[in-house]
Short mmCIF file of C-alpha atoms in Angstrom, two decimals:
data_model
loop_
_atom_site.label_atom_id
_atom_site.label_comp_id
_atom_site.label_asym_id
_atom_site.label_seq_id
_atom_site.Cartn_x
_atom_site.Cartn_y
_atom_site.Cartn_z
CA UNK A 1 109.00 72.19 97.19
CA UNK A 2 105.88 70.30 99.15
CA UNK A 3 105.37 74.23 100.52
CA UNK A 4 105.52 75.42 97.05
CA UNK A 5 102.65 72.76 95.81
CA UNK A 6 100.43 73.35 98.29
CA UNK A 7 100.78 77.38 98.40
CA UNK A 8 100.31 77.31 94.53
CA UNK A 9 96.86 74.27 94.48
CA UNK A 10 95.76 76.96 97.37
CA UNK A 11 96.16 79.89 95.16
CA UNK A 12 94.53 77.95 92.62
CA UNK A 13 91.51 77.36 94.07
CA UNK A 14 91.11 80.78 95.20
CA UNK A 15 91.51 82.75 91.91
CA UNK A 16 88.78 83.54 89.99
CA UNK A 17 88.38 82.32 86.47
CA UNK A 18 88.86 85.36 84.20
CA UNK A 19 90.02 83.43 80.96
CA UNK A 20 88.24 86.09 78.71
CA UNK A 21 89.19 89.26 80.88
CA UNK A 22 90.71 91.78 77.97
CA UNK A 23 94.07 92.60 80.48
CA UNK A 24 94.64 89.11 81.06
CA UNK A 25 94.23 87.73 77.56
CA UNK A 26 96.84 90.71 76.26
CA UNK A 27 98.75 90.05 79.00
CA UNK A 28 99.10 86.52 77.65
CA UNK A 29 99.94 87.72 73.86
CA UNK A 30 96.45 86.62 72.81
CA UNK A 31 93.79 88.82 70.90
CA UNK A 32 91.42 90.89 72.95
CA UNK A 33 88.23 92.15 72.62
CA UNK A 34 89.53 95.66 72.95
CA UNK A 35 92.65 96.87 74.01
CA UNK A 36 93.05 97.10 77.57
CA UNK A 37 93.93 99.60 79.87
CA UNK A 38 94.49 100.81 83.59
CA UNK A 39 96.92 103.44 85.40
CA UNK A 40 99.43 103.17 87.64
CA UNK A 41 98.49 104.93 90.77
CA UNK A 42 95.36 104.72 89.74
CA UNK A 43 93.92 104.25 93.13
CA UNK A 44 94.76 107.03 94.81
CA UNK A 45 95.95 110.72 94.83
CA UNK A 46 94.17 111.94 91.65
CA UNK A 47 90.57 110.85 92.79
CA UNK A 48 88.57 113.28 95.28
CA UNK A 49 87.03 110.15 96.86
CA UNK A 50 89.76 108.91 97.71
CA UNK A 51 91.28 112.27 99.33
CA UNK A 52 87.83 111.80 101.20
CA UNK A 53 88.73 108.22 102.46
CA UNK A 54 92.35 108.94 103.57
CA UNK A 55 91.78 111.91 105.09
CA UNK A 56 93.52 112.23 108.53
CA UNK A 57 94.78 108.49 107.94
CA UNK A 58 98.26 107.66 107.69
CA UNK A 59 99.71 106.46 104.36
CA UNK A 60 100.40 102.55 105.90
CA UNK A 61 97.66 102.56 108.12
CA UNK A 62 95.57 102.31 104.99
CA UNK A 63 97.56 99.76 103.67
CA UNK A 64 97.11 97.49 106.70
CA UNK A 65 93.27 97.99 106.85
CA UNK A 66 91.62 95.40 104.69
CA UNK A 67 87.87 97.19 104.23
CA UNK A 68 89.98 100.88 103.06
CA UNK A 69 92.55 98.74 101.27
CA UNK A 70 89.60 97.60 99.15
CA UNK A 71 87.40 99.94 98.76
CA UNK A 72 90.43 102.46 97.44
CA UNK A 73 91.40 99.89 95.24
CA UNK A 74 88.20 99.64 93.28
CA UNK A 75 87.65 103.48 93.66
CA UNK A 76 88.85 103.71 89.82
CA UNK A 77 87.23 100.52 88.70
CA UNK A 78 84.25 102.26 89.34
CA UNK A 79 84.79 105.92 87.99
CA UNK A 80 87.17 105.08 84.81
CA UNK A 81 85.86 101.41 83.92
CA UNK A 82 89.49 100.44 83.37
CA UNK A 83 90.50 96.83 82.41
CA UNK A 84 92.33 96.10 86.25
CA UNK A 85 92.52 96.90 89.48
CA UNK A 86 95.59 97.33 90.75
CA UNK A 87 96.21 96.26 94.46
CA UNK A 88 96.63 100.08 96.61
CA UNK A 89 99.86 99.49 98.48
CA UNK A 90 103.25 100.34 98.74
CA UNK A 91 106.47 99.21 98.35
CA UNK A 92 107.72 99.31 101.75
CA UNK A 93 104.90 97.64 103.15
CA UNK A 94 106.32 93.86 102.99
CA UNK A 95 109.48 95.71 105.04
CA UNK A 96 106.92 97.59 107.44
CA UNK A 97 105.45 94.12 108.37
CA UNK A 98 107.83 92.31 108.95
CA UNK A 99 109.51 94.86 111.33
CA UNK A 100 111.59 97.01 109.64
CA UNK A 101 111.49 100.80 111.17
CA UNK A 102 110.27 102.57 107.74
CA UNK A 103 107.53 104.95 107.24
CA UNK A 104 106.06 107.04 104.63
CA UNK A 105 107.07 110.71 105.39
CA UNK A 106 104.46 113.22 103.53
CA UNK A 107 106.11 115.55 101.10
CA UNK A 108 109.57 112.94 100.89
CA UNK A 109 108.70 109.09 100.78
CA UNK A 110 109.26 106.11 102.40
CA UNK A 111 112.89 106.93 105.27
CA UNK A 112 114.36 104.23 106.89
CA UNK A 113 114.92 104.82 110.71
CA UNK A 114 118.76 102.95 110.64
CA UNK A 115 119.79 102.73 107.45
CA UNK A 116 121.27 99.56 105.74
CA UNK A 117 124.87 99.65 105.14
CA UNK A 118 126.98 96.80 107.09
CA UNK A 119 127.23 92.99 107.18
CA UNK A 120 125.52 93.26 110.63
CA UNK A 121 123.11 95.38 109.57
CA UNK A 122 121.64 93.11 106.65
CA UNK A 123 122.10 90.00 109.54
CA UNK A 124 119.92 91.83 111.70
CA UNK A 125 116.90 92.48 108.63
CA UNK A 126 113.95 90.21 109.71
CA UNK A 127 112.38 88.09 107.49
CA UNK A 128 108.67 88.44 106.76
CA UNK A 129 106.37 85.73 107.55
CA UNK A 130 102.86 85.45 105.32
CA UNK A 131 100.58 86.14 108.58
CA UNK A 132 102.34 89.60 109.23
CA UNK A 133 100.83 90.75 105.64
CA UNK A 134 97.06 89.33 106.75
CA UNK A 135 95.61 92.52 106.53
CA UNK A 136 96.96 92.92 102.72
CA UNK A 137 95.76 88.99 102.08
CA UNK A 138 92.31 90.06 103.81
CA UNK A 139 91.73 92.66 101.53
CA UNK A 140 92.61 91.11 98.40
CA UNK A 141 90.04 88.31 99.20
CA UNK A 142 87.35 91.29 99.75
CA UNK A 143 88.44 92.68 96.14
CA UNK A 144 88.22 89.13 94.95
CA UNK A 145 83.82 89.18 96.05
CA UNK A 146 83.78 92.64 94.64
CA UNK A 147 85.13 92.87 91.62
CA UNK A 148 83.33 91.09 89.14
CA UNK A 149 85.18 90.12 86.11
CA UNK A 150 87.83 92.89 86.52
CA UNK A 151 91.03 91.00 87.37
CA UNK A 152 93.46 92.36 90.39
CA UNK A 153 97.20 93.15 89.87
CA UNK A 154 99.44 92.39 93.04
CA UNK A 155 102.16 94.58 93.50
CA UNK A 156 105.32 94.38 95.01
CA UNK A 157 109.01 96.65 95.18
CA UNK A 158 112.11 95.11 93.47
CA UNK A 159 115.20 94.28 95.24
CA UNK A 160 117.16 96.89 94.08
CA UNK A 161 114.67 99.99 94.62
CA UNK A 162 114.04 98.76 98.47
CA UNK A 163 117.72 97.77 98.34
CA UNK A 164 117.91 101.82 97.35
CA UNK A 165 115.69 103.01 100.46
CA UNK A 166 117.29 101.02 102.75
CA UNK A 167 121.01 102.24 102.34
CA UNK A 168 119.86 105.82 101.47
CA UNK A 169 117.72 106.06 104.09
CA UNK A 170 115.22 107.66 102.17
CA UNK A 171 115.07 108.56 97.96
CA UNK A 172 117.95 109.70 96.46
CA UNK A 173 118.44 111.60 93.07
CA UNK A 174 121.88 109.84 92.59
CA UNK A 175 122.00 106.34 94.61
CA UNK A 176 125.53 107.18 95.21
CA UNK A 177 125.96 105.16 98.82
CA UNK A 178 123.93 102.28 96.95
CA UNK A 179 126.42 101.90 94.04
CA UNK A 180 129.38 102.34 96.48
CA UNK A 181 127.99 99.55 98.39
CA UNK A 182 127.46 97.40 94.92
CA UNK A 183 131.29 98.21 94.17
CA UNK A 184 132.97 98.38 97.11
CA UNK A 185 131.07 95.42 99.29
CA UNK A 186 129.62 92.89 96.80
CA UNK A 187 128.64 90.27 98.89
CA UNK A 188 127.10 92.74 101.04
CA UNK A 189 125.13 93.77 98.35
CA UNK A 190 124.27 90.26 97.01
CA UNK A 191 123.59 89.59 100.74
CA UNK A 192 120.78 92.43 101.44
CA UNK A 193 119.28 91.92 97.97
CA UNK A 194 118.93 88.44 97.94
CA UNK A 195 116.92 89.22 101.58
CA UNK A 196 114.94 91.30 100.28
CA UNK A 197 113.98 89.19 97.04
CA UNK A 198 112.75 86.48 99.67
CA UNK A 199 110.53 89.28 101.26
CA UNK A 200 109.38 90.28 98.21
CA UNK A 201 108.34 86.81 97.10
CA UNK A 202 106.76 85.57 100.28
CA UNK A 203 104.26 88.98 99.67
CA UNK A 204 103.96 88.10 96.50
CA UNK A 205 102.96 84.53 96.98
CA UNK A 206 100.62 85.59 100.01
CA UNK A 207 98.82 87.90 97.40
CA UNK A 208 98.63 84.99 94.97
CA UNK A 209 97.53 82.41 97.52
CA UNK A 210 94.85 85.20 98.52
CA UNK A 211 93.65 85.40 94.36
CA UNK A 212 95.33 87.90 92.75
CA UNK A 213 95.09 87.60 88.82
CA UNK A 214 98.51 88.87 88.06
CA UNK A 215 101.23 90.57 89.52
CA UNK A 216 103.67 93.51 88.53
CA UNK A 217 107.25 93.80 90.44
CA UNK A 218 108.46 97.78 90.50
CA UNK A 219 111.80 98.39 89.93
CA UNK A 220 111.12 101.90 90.21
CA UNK A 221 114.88 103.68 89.95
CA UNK A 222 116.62 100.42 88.18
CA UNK A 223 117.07 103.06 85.45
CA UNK A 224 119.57 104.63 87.59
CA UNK A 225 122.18 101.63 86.71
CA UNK A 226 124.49 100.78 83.40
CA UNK A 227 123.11 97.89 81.64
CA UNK A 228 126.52 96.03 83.33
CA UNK A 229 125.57 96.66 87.00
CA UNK A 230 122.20 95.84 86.70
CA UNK A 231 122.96 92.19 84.82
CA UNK A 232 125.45 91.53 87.87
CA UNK A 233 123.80 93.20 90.43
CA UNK A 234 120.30 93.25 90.13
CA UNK A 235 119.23 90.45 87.33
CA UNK A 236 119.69 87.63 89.55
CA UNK A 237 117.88 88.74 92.35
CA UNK A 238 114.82 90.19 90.35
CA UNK A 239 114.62 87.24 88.36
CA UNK A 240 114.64 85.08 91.99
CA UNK A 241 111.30 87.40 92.83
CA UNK A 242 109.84 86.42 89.13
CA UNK A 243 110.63 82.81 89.07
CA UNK A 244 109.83 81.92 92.36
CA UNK A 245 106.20 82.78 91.31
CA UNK A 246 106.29 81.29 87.69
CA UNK A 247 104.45 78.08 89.11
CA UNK A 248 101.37 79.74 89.53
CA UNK A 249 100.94 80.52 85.82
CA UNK A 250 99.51 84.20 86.38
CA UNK A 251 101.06 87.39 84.07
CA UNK A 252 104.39 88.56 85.56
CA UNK A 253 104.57 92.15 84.78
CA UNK A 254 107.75 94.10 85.65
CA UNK A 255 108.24 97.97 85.18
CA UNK A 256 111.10 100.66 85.88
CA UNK A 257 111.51 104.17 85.39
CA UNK A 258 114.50 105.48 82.48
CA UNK A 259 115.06 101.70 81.63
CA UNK A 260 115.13 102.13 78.34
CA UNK A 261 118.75 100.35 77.54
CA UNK A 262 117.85 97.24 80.47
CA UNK A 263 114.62 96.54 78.42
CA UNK A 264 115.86 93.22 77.50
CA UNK A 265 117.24 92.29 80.89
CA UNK A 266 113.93 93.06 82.27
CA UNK A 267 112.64 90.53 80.34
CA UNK A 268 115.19 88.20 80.66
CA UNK A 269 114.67 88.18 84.37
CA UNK A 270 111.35 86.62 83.43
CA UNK A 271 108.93 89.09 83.04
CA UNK A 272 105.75 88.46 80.84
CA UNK A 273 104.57 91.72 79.83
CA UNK A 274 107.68 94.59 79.98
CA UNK A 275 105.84 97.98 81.65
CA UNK A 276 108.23 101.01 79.34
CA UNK A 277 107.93 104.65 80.62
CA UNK A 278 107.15 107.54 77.87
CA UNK A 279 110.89 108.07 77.05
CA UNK A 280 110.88 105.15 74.47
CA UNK A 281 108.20 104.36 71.36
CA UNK A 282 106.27 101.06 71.89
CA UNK A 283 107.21 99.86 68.72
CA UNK A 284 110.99 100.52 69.38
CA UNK A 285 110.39 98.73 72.91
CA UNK A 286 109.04 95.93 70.86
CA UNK A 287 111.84 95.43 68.35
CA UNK A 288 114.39 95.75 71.54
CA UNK A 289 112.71 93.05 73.63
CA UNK A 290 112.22 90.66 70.48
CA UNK A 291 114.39 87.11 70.80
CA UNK A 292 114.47 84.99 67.73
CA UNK A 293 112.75 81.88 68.95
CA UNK A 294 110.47 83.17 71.99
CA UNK A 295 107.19 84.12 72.09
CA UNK A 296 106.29 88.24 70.65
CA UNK A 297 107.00 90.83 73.71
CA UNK A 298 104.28 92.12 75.60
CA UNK A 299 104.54 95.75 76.34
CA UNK A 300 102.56 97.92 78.75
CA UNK A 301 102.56 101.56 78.26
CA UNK A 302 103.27 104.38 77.62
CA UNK A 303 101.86 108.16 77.57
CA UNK A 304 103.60 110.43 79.76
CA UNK A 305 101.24 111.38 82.80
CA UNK A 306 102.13 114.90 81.71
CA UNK A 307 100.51 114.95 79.03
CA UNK A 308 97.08 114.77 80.86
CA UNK A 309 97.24 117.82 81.47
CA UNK A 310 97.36 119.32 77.61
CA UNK A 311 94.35 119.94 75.77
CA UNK A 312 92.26 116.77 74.71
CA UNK A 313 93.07 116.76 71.03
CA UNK A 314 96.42 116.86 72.26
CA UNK A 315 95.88 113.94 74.54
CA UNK A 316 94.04 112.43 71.72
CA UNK A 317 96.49 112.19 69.44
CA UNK A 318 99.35 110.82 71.76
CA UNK A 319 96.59 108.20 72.66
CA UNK A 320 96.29 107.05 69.12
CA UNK A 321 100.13 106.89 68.17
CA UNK A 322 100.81 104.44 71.31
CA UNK A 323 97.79 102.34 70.33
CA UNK A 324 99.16 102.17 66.93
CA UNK A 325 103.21 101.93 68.18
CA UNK A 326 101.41 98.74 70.68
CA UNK A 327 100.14 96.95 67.49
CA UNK A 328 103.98 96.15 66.71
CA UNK A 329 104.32 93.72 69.64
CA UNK A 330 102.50 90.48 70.40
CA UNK A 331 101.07 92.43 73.11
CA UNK A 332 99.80 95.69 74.10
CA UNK A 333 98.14 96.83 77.23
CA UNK A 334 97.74 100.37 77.73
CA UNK A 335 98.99 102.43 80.36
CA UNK A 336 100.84 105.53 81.43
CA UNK A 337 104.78 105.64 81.49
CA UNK A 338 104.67 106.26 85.09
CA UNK A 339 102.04 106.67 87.80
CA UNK A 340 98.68 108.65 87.65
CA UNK A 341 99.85 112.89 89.08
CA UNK A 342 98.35 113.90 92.08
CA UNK A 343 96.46 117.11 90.21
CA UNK A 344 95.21 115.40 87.02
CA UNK A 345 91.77 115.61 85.93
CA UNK A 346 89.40 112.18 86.70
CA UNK A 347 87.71 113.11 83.96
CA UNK A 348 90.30 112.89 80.91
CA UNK A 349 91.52 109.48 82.25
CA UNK A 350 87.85 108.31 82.15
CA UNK A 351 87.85 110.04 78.51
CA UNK A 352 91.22 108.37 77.63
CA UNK A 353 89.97 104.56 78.99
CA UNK A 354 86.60 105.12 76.36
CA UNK A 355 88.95 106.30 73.93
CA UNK A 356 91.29 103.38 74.30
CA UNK A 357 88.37 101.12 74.25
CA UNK A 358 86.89 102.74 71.44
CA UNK A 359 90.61 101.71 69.05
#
């Protein structure tokens, strides 16, 4: 607990004060000035600059280098004027760090070198230690000088979608040795998970100690699971990743992919703001995450990154329905329903961030 204090008075004092920040003020159910909006994968594969910056450099290599960290990260602060900046990273960097043998294979993903499927093998998973993610902290305290009064989103993987990469050995359309393991091996499962929930949280916390303004935790295949396995399987351990940063009183923003039916778990597991994909209207999102005697959900979403790719007044309109679906929570920040595609246009996500502001 005496750790906890002093990590969260030093995160504290490092973090800007950004009470009036339109993200962070929807983020906390209040009123805006405008409704706020960035991307995920915003920093990154869409932008020519960026193509530029990483060219000939490995995926994690970037990562781990504090200057390119940060200057990709602000990349579409400066072209789109969005409302965040969202930490460039990756999921399996935490794992990376602290010494697990995975990479990020061009064309597939992140492919772990020995998968994860034994009591031994979990026993033999390192734990990460805050100075092996310096370069990360390093960077975010560059953002922090840089960014003005644009607040910066940590990021992290869940549990259960490193979980996923780890006894795969790579993505998987199915997650069919994953749920075998859940089924078959529970407190092998319970024992890898809850691992990786501490890794999770220690990179977490070292982004928050650093100055992050909020922080979003990806579940990205959770949808993959029954409403049943995730409460017994996944729940506790995401919610271990979510509480055990509650004390520094920043937005806790958690998002999956098809999770639709585990919207309310989601929150549950203590999420402030609930990131929903384009399968489900934000004002049907809204009405499933409402609980009589809590606070108005906060919702972040939700046009499909498709869709960027239709005509403007198609992209228009789709715009102005999930403004108008967000005014039905206590919440709304706008986003995509997944991450930013690779070939889309810079210039109708700068169009859709002044027409977003413009609502």
């Amino acid at each position: 607990m005496a750790r906890l204090l002093a990590m969260t008075t030093s995160s504290a004092s490092a973090r800007r004060t950004l009470s009036d920040a339109p993200f962070l003020v929807a983020a906390r159910g209040g009123t805006p000035a405008h409704v706020p909006v960035w991307f995920m994968r915003q920093a990154g594969r869409s932008l020519p600059e960026y193509r530029r910056l990483r060219e000939g450099v490995p995926m994690l290599q970037a990562c781990f280098d504090p200057e390119m960290l940060a200057e990709i990260t602000i990349q579409p602060v400066r072209r789109h004027g969005v409302d965040a900046a969202i930490l460039f990273s990756d999921i399996v960097v935490p794992l990376n760090a602290a010494g697990v043998d995975i990479d990020i294979v061009a064309g597939t993903g992140p492919v772990a070198a020995e998968p994860v499927r034994s009591r031994a093998d979990v026993e033999a998973l390192p734990e990460l230690e805050p100075e092996q993610v310096r370069p990360i902290t390093d960077g975010v305290r560059l953002l922090t000088e840089q960014l003005g009064e644009t607040p910066l989103i940590g990021f992290a993987g869940a549990p259960f979608t490193l979980a996923s990469y780890l006894i795969e050995g790579g993505p998987s359309k199915n997650h069919e040795r994953t749920k075998a393991l859940m089924h078959s091996e529970p407190e092998v499962w319970h024992a890898l998970a809850g691992s990786l929930a501490r890794t999770t949280l220690t990179f977490l916390r070292a982004q928050l100690d650093a100055g992050v303004d909020a922080v979003q935790l990806f579940d990205s295949w959770a949808g993959a699971l029954s409403v049943k396995d995730y409460r017994t399987f996944v729940l506790p351990h995401s919610a271990a990743v979510l509480d055990g940063v509650a004390d520094y009183g920043v937005p806790r923003i958690h998002f999956g992919v098809g999770t639709g039916e585990l919207l309310p778990d989601m929150r549950e597991a203590g999420a402030d703001v609930v990131g929903v994909d384009w399968r489900l209207p934000l004002d049907e999102a809204a009405r499933r995450l409402t609980v009589p005697g809590k606070p108005a959900p906060v919702v972040q979403g939700n046009l499909d990154p498709a869709l960027l790719f239709a005509s403007w007044p198609v992209v228009e309109a789709e715009v102005r329905r999930i403004v108008t679906e967000g005014r039905a929570a206590g919440g709304h920040i706008f986003n995509l329903g997944h991450g930013v595609l690779p070939n889309t246009d810079p210039e109708v996500l700068t169009r859709v961030v002044e027409l977003v502001h413009s609502l």
